[in-house]
Short mmCIF file of C-alpha atoms in Angstrom, two decimals:
data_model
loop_
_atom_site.label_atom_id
_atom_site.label_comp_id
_atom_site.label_asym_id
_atom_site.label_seq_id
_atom_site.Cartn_x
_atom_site.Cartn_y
_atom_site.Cartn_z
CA UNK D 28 -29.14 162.86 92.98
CA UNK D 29 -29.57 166.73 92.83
CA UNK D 30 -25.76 168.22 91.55
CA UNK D 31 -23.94 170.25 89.65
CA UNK D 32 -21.13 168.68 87.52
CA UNK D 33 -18.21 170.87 85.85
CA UNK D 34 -15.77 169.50 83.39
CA UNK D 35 -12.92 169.26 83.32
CA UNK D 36 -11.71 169.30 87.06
CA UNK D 37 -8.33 169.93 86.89
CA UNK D 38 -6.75 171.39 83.33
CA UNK D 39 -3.23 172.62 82.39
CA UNK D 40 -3.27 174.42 79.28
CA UNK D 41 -0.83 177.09 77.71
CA UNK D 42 -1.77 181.06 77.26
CA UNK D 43 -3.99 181.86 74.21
CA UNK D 44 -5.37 178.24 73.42
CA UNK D 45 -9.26 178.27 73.75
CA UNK D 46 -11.00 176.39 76.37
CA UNK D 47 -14.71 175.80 77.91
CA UNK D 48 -15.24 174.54 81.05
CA UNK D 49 -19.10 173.18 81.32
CA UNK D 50 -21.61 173.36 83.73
CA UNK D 51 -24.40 171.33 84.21
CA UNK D 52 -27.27 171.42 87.09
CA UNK D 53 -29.70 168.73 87.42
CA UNK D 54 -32.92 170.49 89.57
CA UNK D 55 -34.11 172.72 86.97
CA UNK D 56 -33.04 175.42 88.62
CA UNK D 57 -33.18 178.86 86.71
CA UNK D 58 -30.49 181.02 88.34
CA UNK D 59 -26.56 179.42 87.66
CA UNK D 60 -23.61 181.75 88.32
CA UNK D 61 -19.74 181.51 87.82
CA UNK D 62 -17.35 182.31 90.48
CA UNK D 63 -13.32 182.05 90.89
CA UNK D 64 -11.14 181.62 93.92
CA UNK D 65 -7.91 182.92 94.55
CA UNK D 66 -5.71 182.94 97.55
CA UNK D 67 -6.44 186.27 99.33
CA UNK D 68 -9.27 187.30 97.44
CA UNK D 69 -11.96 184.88 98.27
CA UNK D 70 -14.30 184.07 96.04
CA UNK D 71 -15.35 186.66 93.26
CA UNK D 72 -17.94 186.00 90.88
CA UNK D 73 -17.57 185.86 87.29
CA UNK D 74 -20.93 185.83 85.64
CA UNK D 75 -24.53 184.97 86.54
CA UNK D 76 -27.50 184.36 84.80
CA UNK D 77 -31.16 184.42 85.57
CA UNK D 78 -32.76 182.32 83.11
CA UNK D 79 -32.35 180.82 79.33
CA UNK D 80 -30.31 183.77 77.17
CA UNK D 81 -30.22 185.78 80.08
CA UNK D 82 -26.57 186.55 81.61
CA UNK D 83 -25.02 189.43 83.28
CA UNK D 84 -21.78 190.29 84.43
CA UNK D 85 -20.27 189.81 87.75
CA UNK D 86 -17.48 191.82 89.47
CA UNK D 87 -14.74 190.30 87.27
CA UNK D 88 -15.97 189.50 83.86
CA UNK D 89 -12.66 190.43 82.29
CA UNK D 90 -11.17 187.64 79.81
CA UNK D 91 -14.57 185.32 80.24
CA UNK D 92 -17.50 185.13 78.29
CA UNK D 93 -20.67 182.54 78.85
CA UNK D 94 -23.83 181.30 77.44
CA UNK D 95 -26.94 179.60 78.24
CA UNK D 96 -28.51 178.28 75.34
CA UNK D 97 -30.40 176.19 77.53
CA UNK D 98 -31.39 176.01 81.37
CA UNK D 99 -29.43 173.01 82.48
CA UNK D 100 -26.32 174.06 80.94
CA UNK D 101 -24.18 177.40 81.90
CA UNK D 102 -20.07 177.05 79.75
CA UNK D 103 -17.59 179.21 81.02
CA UNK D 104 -15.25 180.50 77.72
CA UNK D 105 -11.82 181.72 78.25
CA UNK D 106 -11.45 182.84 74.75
CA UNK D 107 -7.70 183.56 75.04
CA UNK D 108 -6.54 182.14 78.28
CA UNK D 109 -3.14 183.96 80.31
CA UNK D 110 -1.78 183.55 83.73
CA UNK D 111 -3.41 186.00 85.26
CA UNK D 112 -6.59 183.30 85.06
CA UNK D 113 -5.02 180.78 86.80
CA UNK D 114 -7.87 179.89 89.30
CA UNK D 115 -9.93 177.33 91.55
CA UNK D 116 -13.10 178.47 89.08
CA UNK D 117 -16.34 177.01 90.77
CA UNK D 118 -20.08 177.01 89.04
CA UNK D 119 -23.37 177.31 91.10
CA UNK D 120 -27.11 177.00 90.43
CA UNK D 121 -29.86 178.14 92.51
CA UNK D 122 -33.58 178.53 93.21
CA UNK D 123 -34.56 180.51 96.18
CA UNK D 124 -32.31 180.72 99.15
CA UNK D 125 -29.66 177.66 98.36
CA UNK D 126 -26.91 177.95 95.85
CA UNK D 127 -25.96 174.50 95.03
CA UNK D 128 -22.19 175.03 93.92
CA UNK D 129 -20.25 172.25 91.37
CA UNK D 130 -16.73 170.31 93.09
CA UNK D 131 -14.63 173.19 91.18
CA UNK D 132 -12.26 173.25 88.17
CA UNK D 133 -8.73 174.08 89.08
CA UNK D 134 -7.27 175.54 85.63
CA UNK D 135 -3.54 176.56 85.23
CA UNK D 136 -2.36 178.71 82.50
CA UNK D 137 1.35 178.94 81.36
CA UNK F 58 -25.11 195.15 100.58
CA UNK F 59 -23.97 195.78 104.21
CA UNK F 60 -20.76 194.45 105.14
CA UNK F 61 -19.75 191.61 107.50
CA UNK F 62 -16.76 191.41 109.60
CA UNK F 63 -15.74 187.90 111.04
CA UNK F 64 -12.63 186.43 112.89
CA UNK F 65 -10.28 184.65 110.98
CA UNK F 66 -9.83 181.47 112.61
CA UNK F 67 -11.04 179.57 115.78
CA UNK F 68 -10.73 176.67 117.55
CA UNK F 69 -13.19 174.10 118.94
CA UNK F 70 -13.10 171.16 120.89
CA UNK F 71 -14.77 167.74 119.19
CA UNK F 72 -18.21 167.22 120.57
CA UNK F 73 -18.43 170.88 121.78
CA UNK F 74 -20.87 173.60 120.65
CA UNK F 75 -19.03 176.05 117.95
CA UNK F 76 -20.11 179.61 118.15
CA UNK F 77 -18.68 181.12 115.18
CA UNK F 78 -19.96 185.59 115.29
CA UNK F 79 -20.50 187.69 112.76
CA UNK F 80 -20.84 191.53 112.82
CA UNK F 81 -23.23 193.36 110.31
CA UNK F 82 -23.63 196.37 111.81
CA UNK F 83 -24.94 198.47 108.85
CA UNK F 84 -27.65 195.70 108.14
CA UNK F 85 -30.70 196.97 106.63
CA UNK F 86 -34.03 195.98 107.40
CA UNK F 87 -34.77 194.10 104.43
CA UNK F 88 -31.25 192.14 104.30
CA UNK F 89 -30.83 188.88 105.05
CA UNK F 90 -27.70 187.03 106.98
CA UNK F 91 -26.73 184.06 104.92
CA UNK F 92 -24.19 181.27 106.25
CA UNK F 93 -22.20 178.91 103.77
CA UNK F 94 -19.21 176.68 104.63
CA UNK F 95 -16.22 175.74 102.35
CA UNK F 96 -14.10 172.54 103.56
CA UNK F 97 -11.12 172.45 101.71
CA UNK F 98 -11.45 173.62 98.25
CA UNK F 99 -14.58 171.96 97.66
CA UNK F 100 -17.70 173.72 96.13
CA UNK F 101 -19.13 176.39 99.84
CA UNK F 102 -22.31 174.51 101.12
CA UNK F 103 -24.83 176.27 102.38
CA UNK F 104 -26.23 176.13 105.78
CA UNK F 105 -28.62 178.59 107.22
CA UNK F 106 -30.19 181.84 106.91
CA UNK F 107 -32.83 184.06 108.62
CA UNK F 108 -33.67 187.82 108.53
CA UNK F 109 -35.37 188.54 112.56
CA UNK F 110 -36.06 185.32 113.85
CA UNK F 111 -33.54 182.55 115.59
CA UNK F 112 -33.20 179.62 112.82
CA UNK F 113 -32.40 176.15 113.13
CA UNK F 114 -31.95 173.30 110.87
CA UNK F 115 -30.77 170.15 110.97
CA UNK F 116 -27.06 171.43 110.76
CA UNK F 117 -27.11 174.22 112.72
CA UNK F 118 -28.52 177.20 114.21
CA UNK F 119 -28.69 181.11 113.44
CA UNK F 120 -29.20 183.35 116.55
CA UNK F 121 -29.82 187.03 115.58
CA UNK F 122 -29.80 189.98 118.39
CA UNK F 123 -32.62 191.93 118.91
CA UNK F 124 -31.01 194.69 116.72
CA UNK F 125 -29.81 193.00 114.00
CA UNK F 126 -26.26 194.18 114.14
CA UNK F 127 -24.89 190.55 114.72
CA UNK F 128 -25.26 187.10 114.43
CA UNK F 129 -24.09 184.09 115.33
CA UNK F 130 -24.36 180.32 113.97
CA UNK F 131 -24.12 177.86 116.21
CA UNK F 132 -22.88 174.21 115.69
CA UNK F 133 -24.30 172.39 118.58
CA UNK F 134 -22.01 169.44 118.60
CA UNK F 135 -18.75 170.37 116.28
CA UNK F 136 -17.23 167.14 114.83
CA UNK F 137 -13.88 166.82 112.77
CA UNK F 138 -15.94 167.12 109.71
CA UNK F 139 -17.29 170.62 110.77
CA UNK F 140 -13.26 171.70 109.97
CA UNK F 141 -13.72 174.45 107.27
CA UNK F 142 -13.68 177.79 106.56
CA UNK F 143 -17.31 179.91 107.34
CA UNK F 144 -18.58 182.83 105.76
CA UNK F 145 -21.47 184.93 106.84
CA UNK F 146 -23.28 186.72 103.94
CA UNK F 147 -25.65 189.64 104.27
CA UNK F 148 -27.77 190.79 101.30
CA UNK F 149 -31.07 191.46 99.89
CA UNK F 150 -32.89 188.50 99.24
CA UNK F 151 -34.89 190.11 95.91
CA UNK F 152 -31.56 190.27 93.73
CA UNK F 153 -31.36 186.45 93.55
CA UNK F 154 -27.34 185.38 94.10
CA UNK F 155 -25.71 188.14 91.86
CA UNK F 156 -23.14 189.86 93.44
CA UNK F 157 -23.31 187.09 96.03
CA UNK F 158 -20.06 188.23 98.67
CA UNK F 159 -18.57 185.85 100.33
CA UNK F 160 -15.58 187.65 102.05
CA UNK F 161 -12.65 186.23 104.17
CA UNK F 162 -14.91 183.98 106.45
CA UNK F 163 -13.79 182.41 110.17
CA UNK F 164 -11.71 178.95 109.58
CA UNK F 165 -12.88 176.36 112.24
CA UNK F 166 -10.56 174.13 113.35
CA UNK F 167 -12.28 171.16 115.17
CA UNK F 168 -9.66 169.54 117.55
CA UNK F 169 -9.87 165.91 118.53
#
């Protein structure tokens, strides 16, 4: 079955302990993007990337970083996490006109 | 990319046709009008898009006036499932999904 999985789905962790949340599309798809949700402000994307070792920022980058070492596979990295990241975060991969999106990671930082 | 205004909410009748507008009235030529769908807080699905012509697919369709200034997607028979919230999208196809804006969107609410 063609999907994206994330990992964890839901995580609690506390401000400036290191976490990844992975990514991983199975249709070989070359474009994969990062996007969070937040009450109010829809949903605003993080990072994108259009191929192996090739990302770009988004319109709120801030406090994130990424890497695609290999097509499949797009980690989010919230190097230092605070509050302020508290999110619905949500990956997506896509080939032409479809973005297939992952079931979402809902992360809370205290 | 041109901006898209929708209404916030509407409601709709099970079994009934949902016509859920969108207004894009500083739509290039090249841009395209994308729909997706969010239900709950699940990952946004997406449903249609065209650029001139009317669309259809097997969940919906995508009528586009004449002038390109609106659109509208039309479920022909809403069912409780079809509950979520709707966001019309207008960009230009060549840049891929970055900078991908999905805005405030219309929330359905199917009624039995």
């Amino acid at each position: 079955e063609a999907q994206v999985t994330q990992n964890p789905r839901y995580l609690i962790t506390v401000t400036g302990k290191k976490l990844t949340v992975t990514c991983s599309q199975n249709m070989n798809h070359e474009y994969m993007s990062w996007y969070r949700q937040d009450p109010g402000l829809g949903l605003r994307q993080i990072y994108y990337s259009m191929n192996v070792e090739v990302t770009d920022k988004g319109d709120v980058p801030e406090g994130y970083k990424v890497s695609r070492k290999e097509k499949r596979n797009f980690p989010l990295i919230l190097e230092s996490p605070s509050p302020n990241q508290t999110s619905l975060y949500f990956c997506a991969s896509s080939q032409n006109n479809e973005q297939f999106f992952g079931p979402g990671t809902r992360l809370t930082v205290l | 990319d041109a901006k898209t205004t929708q209404p916030p909410s509407m409601d709709c009748a099970e079994g009934r046709a949902a016509n859920l507008p969108c207004n894009h009235s500083t739509i290039s030529g090249n841009e395209y009008v994308y729909w997706y769908r969010q239900i709950h807080s699940q990952g946004p699905q997406y449903i249609i898009h065209g650029l001139k012509n009317n669309e259809t697919n097997e969940m919906a369709s995508l009528i586009i006036t004449e002038d390109r200034k609106s659109s509208t997607l039309i479920l022909p028979h809403a069912t409780l499932r079809d509950t979520a919230v709707y966001y019309c999208i207008v960009r230009l196809r060549r840049y891929n999904f970055n900078k991908f804006y999905f805005g405030s969107g219309t929330k359905l609410n199917v009624k039995p």
